[in-house]
Every structure is written in C-alpha cells, then in structure tokens.
Amino acid sequence: MMESATASRGRVRSFADERQVGLLERTGFLRIDPWIAIAAIALVTTSAIVLVQATKGLPEAASNPYYYVIRQSIYGVIGVALMFALARFDYSRFRELRVGIYTAMLVTILLVLVVGSSALGATRSLELPFFNFQSSELGKVLLVVALAGFAMERVRRQPEWQRTARLLAIGIFPMILVLVQPDLGTSLVYGAVTLTVLFLSGTRWTHFVALGAIAVALVAFSFVLGPKLGVSVFEDYQADRFTAFLDPSGDPTGDSYQTNQSLIAIGSGGKTGLGGDATQARAGFLPEAHTDFIFAVTAERWGFVGAAFLLSLYALLIWRALRIATLSKNLYGSMIAGGIAVILLFQVFVNVGMNVGVMPVTGIPLPLMTYGGSSVLATFMAIGLLQSVYVQSQLASPSRVRTHAL
C-alpha cells in the first residue's frame, strides 16, 4: 500500500513537472533571466539620455536635437525584440549550423573589404538604407557560436596540439580580416573570444604558455623590430595611440588630445556631476563623444555617482552571464555564455580604460551605451543567446523549473 502511494505521488510530481516544462516551453520568453534584461534595457535607456548631451554639437543634431536619441531608441527596441526571439530558440541547434554560421561571418567581413564605405581612413561598414552595417560587430557573436561548435568536435587520434592549432586558426583568420580594415580594437575582441573558447574547451596550460610567448614576440616585432626593418604592421596613428597613453601629458594637443579631454570631462564631473552645465562634449572639446568617449560624457554630467551606477549595471550583466555559464545544460552552452561574458568584460574594460587614460584609444565601443545600430543590435543578440542558454537550462532540469516558477 505504501509503495503504491509513493508511486502515485511520484506520478503526480512527474505530471506536475511535465506541465511546468510545457508551460515554460510555451512561454519561454517570459522565463528569461530578469536581471540581465533589466541591466540591458537600463543601459540602452541611459545611452539615449546621455546622447542628448553628447551630440549637441554634431551636424545632424543642428536641425533635430533628438536625431541620435531617436535612432538609438529604435535600435534599442529592435534589439530587445531580437533578445526575446533568441531566448525562445534552442541555442544547441546552432552547433549543427557552425559551418554555415562561420562562412556567413567571413563573407560579410570580406564584403566590407570589397564594397564597404570608408570613414576616417578605415573601411568598416556597408551602407544600408537605414544605417551603416558594421559586420565585424555581428561577427563577434557569430564567432562565439561557430567556434564553440567547432570546439565540440572530437576527432579520433588527433593530437592535442593539432586540435589547438585548428581552433586557433579558425579564430585568428577573421581576426586578421578585421585588422586589415583596419579595426584594431575589434580584432582584439576576436582574439579574446578565441582564447576564451580554447580555455573552456579544456586546452592544456602549456599551449597557453606557448601562445603567450608567440604573442610577446609578435608585439616586439610590431613595435620595435618591424619599424627598424621598414615593416609596418600597424598604421602610424595606431602605433602612436598605443604609445601616447603611456604619457598623456607629453603631447596634449596631438595624439594625447582625446585622452586629456576625456580626463578633464571626468574630473570636472566631481561627485554628482554638472548636469546641464556640462560643456566638454557640448562645446566640441571632446571628440567622438557619442561613441568612444560616451563614458566621459556620463561622468561629466552625473559625476562619480552616475559612473558608478553605469559600471554596476555592467557588473550585473557580466556576473549573470558567468552564472548562466555554470547553469548551462551542456558544455556548448557554457562556452557560448563564457565567450559572451568575455566580450562584454573586454569591451567595458578597454573602453572605460581609454576614457580614464590607462588604455590606448582603440575604438572599442561601450556595449549598449555607444551610439550605433550594429553594436546595439549585436549586443542584444548576444544577450538573447545568454537568455536562450538560461531558458534551456530550466527546461533541462524540472527541479530548476519548480524553483524558478516559485
């Protein structure tokens, strides 16, 4: 009798779990990680507010002061829709499409090199009817998905070093294509993604030591030996930017101008900011205020409090991404979540670093804050993938579904 009652309760629990799983499958977009969604929406909303101050001196804002705000808001709304759509999609299916995804990424990057539009000495985007599409931004997300899929392949009797070399080649090839545009900052993000996937896939530490030695040798050749031999790996302005941040006061009106103006803006913000009296961006002293140096504009307007709030949103976003990597139902999902976490962390670290003068100016955008459709949409797609990993982890574990439902 007791066994029958126990079995009956087990069937009831099983039926309840199935109902909850079915509900989650039907309303998966309602079961996303709320903290990531809140942080992402708060960031893009903050961006729209700050852009009013950051774009007052730009030509497009002369006739319509809300030109950039409206466009950024549209990108944000579309991005949120993409996030919800990807949250309902099982990310594991992308593993089967890794070859097609990788090929599409290469084609779009090559297309920019062939027919892309040039701006400020670089060819980085395709002119579309509504905005300039920067394929390298989307490529960050596609590389994570594709490279993680390739890392899941296990070839019998293949030496470990061959597997490492294969994954490294897959990641470095698009990195080189982006570097040719030239876009040094984004190419470094591709490198960070490649190393992250290698690490999460179980690559031996000795391989990383070897890669580190090769990286040091390449840097030494690029900045020391190469110029002496007449070989230029980087453009002159890129090399100057890499060295100028070491001594910002050495050339305040030249290569260090942007960094110095950014430091002035951040310093003048004080504890609570200048509010509407902030002038660095509005008066045109701070170049690229709506893109590279939007953090400085935020700090000038809202001071330490506003900058701290902004960084806390990124901390929340990155923490939840790392948390999702541990919750994933499989290694593929962990690599995707881990790769996206590194993309966000790397971009925030470098962008904020160059705003405060501890990193060279490389043009890396501040996720969801920097103005630009490609960056905003690609970031929301990455967050949508995080949500997909989270939702699928709930579906894979009925106990988690019960806990989440409560």
PDB file of N, CA and C in Angstrom, residues 37-91:
ATOM      1  N   ALA A  37      17.945  41.198 -18.432  1.00  0.00           N
ATOM      2  CA  ALA A  37      17.045  42.043 -19.217  1.00  0.00           C
ATOM      3  C   ALA A  37      16.975  43.453 -18.631  1.00  0.00           C
ATOM      4  N   ILE A  38      16.875  43.553 -17.312  1.00  0.00           N
ATOM      5  CA  ILE A  38      16.799  44.863 -16.653  1.00  0.00           C
ATOM      6  C   ILE A  38      18.075  45.657 -16.893  1.00  0.00           C
ATOM      7  N   ALA A  39      19.228  45.001 -16.737  1.00  0.00           N
ATOM      8  CA  ALA A  39      20.506  45.694 -16.917  1.00  0.00           C
ATOM      9  C   ALA A  39      20.666  46.183 -18.352  1.00  0.00           C
ATOM     10  N   ALA A  40      20.318  45.331 -19.328  1.00  0.00           N
ATOM     11  CA  ALA A  40      20.472  45.697 -20.736  1.00  0.00           C
ATOM     12  C   ALA A  40      19.558  46.857 -21.120  1.00  0.00           C
ATOM     13  N   ILE A  41      18.301  46.784 -20.706  1.00  0.00           N
ATOM     14  CA  ILE A  41      17.350  47.848 -21.039  1.00  0.00           C
ATOM     15  C   ILE A  41      17.734  49.147 -20.330  1.00  0.00           C
ATOM     16  N   ALA A  42      18.218  49.043 -19.098  1.00  0.00           N
ATOM     17  CA  ALA A  42      18.649  50.239 -18.366  1.00  0.00           C
ATOM     18  C   ALA A  42      19.843  50.897 -19.055  1.00  0.00           C
ATOM     19  N   LEU A  43      20.763  50.107 -19.585  1.00  0.00           N
ATOM     20  CA  LEU A  43      21.944  50.652 -20.261  1.00  0.00           C
ATOM     21  C   LEU A  43      21.566  51.389 -21.542  1.00  0.00           C
ATOM     22  N   VAL A  44      20.726  50.780 -22.367  1.00  0.00           N
ATOM     23  CA  VAL A  44      20.375  51.431 -23.627  1.00  0.00           C
ATOM     24  C   VAL A  44      19.497  52.655 -23.377  1.00  0.00           C
ATOM     25  N   THR A  45      18.705  52.630 -22.305  1.00  0.00           N
ATOM     26  CA  THR A  45      17.914  53.806 -21.932  1.00  0.00           C
ATOM     27  C   THR A  45      18.820  54.940 -21.465  1.00  0.00           C
ATOM     28  N   THR A  46      19.823  54.595 -20.666  1.00  0.00           N
ATOM     29  CA  THR A  46      20.802  55.588 -20.221  1.00  0.00           C
ATOM     30  C   THR A  46      21.543  56.188 -21.405  1.00  0.00           C
ATOM     31  N   SER A  47      21.856  55.338 -22.374  1.00  0.00           N
ATOM     32  CA  SER A  47      22.541  55.809 -23.579  1.00  0.00           C
ATOM     33  C   SER A  47      21.718  56.879 -24.291  1.00  0.00           C
ATOM     34  N   ALA A  48      20.433  56.622 -24.447  1.00  0.00           N
ATOM     35  CA  ALA A  48      19.566  57.590 -25.132  1.00  0.00           C
ATOM     36  C   ALA A  48      19.532  58.921 -24.390  1.00  0.00           C
ATOM     37  N   ILE A  49      19.554  58.871 -23.060  1.00  0.00           N
ATOM     38  CA  ILE A  49      19.528  60.104 -22.270  1.00  0.00           C
ATOM     39  C   ILE A  49      20.844  60.870 -22.418  1.00  0.00           C
ATOM     40  N   VAL A  50      21.953  60.154 -22.343  1.00  0.00           N
ATOM     41  CA  VAL A  50      23.269  60.794 -22.425  1.00  0.00           C
ATOM     42  C   VAL A  50      23.520  61.365 -23.811  1.00  0.00           C
ATOM     43  N   LEU A  51      22.975  60.718 -24.836  1.00  0.00           N
ATOM     44  CA  LEU A  51      23.209  61.177 -26.205  1.00  0.00           C
ATOM     45  C   LEU A  51      22.672  62.583 -26.450  1.00  0.00           C
ATOM     46  N   VAL A  52      21.699  63.010 -25.688  1.00  0.00           N
ATOM     47  CA  VAL A  52      21.198  64.385 -25.837  1.00  0.00           C
ATOM     48  C   VAL A  52      22.327  65.376 -25.582  1.00  0.00           C
ATOM     49  N   GLN A  53      23.134  65.076 -24.564  1.00  0.00           N
ATOM     50  CA  GLN A  53      24.254  65.948 -24.215  1.00  0.00           C
ATOM     51  C   GLN A  53      25.439  65.731 -25.152  1.00  0.00           C
ATOM     52  N   ALA A  54      25.660  64.476 -25.546  1.00  0.00           N
ATOM     53  CA  ALA A  54      26.865  64.135 -26.303  1.00  0.00           C
ATOM     54  C   ALA A  54      26.806  64.547 -27.765  1.00  0.00           C
ATOM     55  N   THR A  55      25.621  64.815 -28.294  1.00  0.00           N
ATOM     56  CA  THR A  55      25.503  65.067 -29.738  1.00  0.00           C
ATOM     57  C   THR A  55      25.054  66.481 -30.082  1.00  0.00           C
ATOM     58  N   LYS A  56      25.056  67.384 -29.115  1.00  0.00           N
ATOM     59  CA  LYS A  56      24.548  68.737 -29.385  1.00  0.00           C
ATOM     60  C   LYS A  56      25.363  69.479 -30.434  1.00  0.00           C
ATOM     61  N   GLY A  57      26.651  69.180 -30.531  1.00  0.00           N
ATOM     62  CA  GLY A  57      27.482  69.906 -31.478  1.00  0.00           C
ATOM     63  C   GLY A  57      27.628  69.250 -32.830  1.00  0.00           C
ATOM     64  N   LEU A  58      26.956  68.116 -33.058  1.00  0.00           N
ATOM     65  CA  LEU A  58      27.088  67.394 -34.321  1.00  0.00           C
ATOM     66  C   LEU A  58      26.142  67.951 -35.382  1.00  0.00           C
ATOM     67  N   PRO A  59      26.533  67.886 -36.653  1.00  0.00           N
ATOM     68  CA  PRO A  59      25.721  68.472 -37.731  1.00  0.00           C
ATOM     69  C   PRO A  59      24.303  67.939 -37.802  1.00  0.00           C
ATOM     70  N   GLU A  60      24.154  66.602 -37.629  1.00  0.00           N
ATOM     71  CA  GLU A  60      22.819  66.008 -37.742  1.00  0.00           C
ATOM     72  C   GLU A  60      21.865  66.508 -36.661  1.00  0.00           C
ATOM     73  N   ALA A  61      22.435  66.942 -35.531  1.00  0.00           N
ATOM     74  CA  ALA A  61      21.603  67.405 -34.420  1.00  0.00           C
ATOM     75  C   ALA A  61      21.261  68.884 -34.514  1.00  0.00           C
ATOM     76  N   ALA A  62      21.792  69.568 -35.525  1.00  0.00           N
ATOM     77  CA  ALA A  62      21.534  71.006 -35.659  1.00  0.00           C
ATOM     78  C   ALA A  62      20.057  71.276 -35.932  1.00  0.00           C
ATOM     79  N   SER A  63      19.467  70.503 -36.838  1.00  0.00           N
ATOM     80  CA  SER A  63      18.056  70.698 -37.177  1.00  0.00           C
ATOM     81  C   SER A  63      17.126  69.900 -36.265  1.00  0.00           C
ATOM     82  N   ASN A  64      17.630  68.772 -35.747  1.00  0.00           N
ATOM     83  CA  ASN A  64      16.823  67.933 -34.863  1.00  0.00           C
ATOM     84  C   ASN A  64      17.702  67.470 -33.700  1.00  0.00           C
ATOM     85  N   PRO A  65      17.601  68.102 -32.538  1.00  0.00           N
ATOM     86  CA  PRO A  65      18.472  67.758 -31.408  1.00  0.00           C
ATOM     87  C   PRO A  65      18.297  66.324 -30.917  1.00  0.00           C
ATOM     88  N   TYR A  66      17.206  65.674 -31.316  1.00  0.00           N
ATOM     89  CA  TYR A  66      16.959  64.302 -30.867  1.00  0.00           C
ATOM     90  C   TYR A  66      17.200  63.276 -31.981  1.00  0.00           C
ATOM     91  N   TYR A  67      17.936  63.683 -32.991  1.00  0.00           N
ATOM     92  CA  TYR A  67      18.207  62.794 -34.122  1.00  0.00           C
ATOM     93  C   TYR A  67      18.857  61.486 -33.654  1.00  0.00           C
ATOM     94  N   TYR A  68      19.939  61.592 -32.890  1.00  0.00           N
ATOM     95  CA  TYR A  68      20.656  60.401 -32.437  1.00  0.00           C
ATOM     96  C   TYR A  68      19.869  59.652 -31.364  1.00  0.00           C
ATOM     97  N   VAL A  69      19.154  60.383 -30.542  1.00  0.00           N
ATOM     98  CA  VAL A  69      18.368  59.756 -29.486  1.00  0.00           C
ATOM     99  C   VAL A  69      17.282  58.871 -30.078  1.00  0.00           C
ATOM    100  N   ILE A  70      16.596  59.392 -31.088  1.00  0.00           N
ATOM    101  CA  ILE A  70      15.517  58.629 -31.726  1.00  0.00           C
ATOM    102  C   ILE A  70      16.063  57.366 -32.382  1.00  0.00           C
ATOM    103  N   ARG A  71      17.160  57.512 -33.109  1.00  0.00           N
ATOM    104  CA  ARG A  71      17.738  56.350 -33.783  1.00  0.00           C
ATOM    105  C   ARG A  71      18.249  55.305 -32.777  1.00  0.00           C
ATOM    106  N   GLN A  72      18.896  55.769 -31.720  1.00  0.00           N
ATOM    107  CA  GLN A  72      19.381  54.827 -30.714  1.00  0.00           C
ATOM    108  C   GLN A  72      18.222  54.121 -30.027  1.00  0.00           C
ATOM    109  N   SER A  73      17.132  54.847 -29.812  1.00  0.00           N
ATOM    110  CA  SER A  73      15.948  54.240 -29.195  1.00  0.00           C
ATOM    111  C   SER A  73      15.342  53.172 -30.106  1.00  0.00           C
ATOM    112  N   ILE A  74      15.323  53.449 -31.411  1.00  0.00           N
ATOM    113  CA  ILE A  74      14.807  52.463 -32.371  1.00  0.00           C
ATOM    114  C   ILE A  74      15.685  51.215 -32.362  1.00  0.00           C
ATOM    115  N   TYR A  75      16.998  51.421 -32.368  1.00  0.00           N
ATOM    116  CA  TYR A  75      17.910  50.268 -32.296  1.00  0.00           C
ATOM    117  C   TYR A  75      17.657  49.468 -31.020  1.00  0.00           C
ATOM    118  N   GLY A  76      17.403  50.187 -29.919  1.00  0.00           N
ATOM    119  CA  GLY A  76      17.163  49.513 -28.659  1.00  0.00           C
ATOM    120  C   GLY A  76      15.896  48.678 -28.672  1.00  0.00           C
ATOM    121  N   VAL A  77      14.824  49.226 -29.245  1.00  0.00           N
ATOM    122  CA  VAL A  77      13.552  48.487 -29.315  1.00  0.00           C
ATOM    123  C   VAL A  77      13.706  47.242 -30.183  1.00  0.00           C
ATOM    124  N   ILE A  78      14.349  47.397 -31.328  1.00  0.00           N
ATOM    125  CA  ILE A  78      14.581  46.241 -32.205  1.00  0.00           C
ATOM    126  C   ILE A  78      15.474  45.219 -31.500  1.00  0.00           C
ATOM    127  N   GLY A  79      16.483  45.724 -30.773  1.00  0.00           N
ATOM    128  CA  GLY A  79      17.374  44.831 -30.053  1.00  0.00           C
ATOM    129  C   GLY A  79      16.663  44.021 -28.985  1.00  0.00           C
ATOM    130  N   VAL A  80      15.780  44.657 -28.246  1.00  0.00           N
ATOM    131  CA  VAL A  80      15.009  43.939 -27.219  1.00  0.00           C
ATOM    132  C   VAL A  80      14.145  42.857 -27.866  1.00  0.00           C
ATOM    133  N   ALA A  81      13.553  43.167 -29.016  1.00  0.00           N
ATOM    134  CA  ALA A  81      12.758  42.161 -29.733  1.00  0.00           C
ATOM    135  C   ALA A  81      13.628  40.979 -30.152  1.00  0.00           C
ATOM    136  N   LEU A  82      14.832  41.272 -30.629  1.00  0.00           N
ATOM    137  CA  LEU A  82      15.760  40.189 -31.003  1.00  0.00           C
ATOM    138  C   LEU A  82      16.136  39.357 -29.782  1.00  0.00           C
ATOM    139  N   MET A  83      16.330  40.008 -28.655  1.00  0.00           N
ATOM    140  CA  MET A  83      16.672  39.289 -27.424  1.00  0.00           C
ATOM    141  C   MET A  83      15.580  38.287 -27.047  1.00  0.00           C
ATOM    142  N   PHE A  84      14.329  38.733 -27.083  1.00  0.00           N
ATOM    143  CA  PHE A  84      13.224  37.841 -26.748  1.00  0.00           C
ATOM    144  C   PHE A  84      13.088  36.710 -27.768  1.00  0.00           C
ATOM    145  N   ALA A  85      13.304  37.025 -29.039  1.00  0.00           N
ATOM    146  CA  ALA A  85      13.191  36.000 -30.078  1.00  0.00           C
ATOM    147  C   ALA A  85      14.252  34.914 -29.897  1.00  0.00           C
ATOM    148  N   LEU A  86      15.481  35.316 -29.645  1.00  0.00           N
ATOM    149  CA  LEU A  86      16.549  34.330 -29.456  1.00  0.00           C
ATOM    150  C   LEU A  86      16.376  33.549 -28.164  1.00  0.00           C
ATOM    151  N   ALA A  87      15.755  34.171 -27.165  1.00  0.00           N
ATOM    152  CA  ALA A  87      15.529  33.479 -25.903  1.00  0.00           C
ATOM    153  C   ALA A  87      14.631  32.263 -26.092  1.00  0.00           C
ATOM    154  N   ARG A  88      13.751  32.302 -27.060  1.00  0.00           N
ATOM    155  CA  ARG A  88      12.822  31.204 -27.312  1.00  0.00           C
ATOM    156  C   ARG A  88      13.425  30.135 -28.210  1.00  0.00           C
ATOM    157  N   PHE A  89      14.599  30.395 -28.751  1.00  0.00           N
ATOM    158  CA  PHE A  89      15.232  29.470 -29.689  1.00  0.00           C
ATOM    159  C   PHE A  89      16.252  28.619 -28.938  1.00  0.00           C
ATOM    160  N   ASP A  90      16.288  27.322 -29.243  1.00  0.00           N
ATOM    161  CA  ASP A  90      17.246  26.425 -28.599  1.00  0.00           C
ATOM    162  C   ASP A  90      18.626  26.649 -29.213  1.00  0.00           C
ATOM    163  N   TYR A  91      19.515  27.233 -28.434  1.00  0.00           N
ATOM    164  CA  TYR A  91      20.850  27.562 -28.938  1.00  0.00           C
ATOM    165  C   TYR A  91      21.617  26.334 -29.431  1.00  0.00           C
TER     166      TYR A  91
END
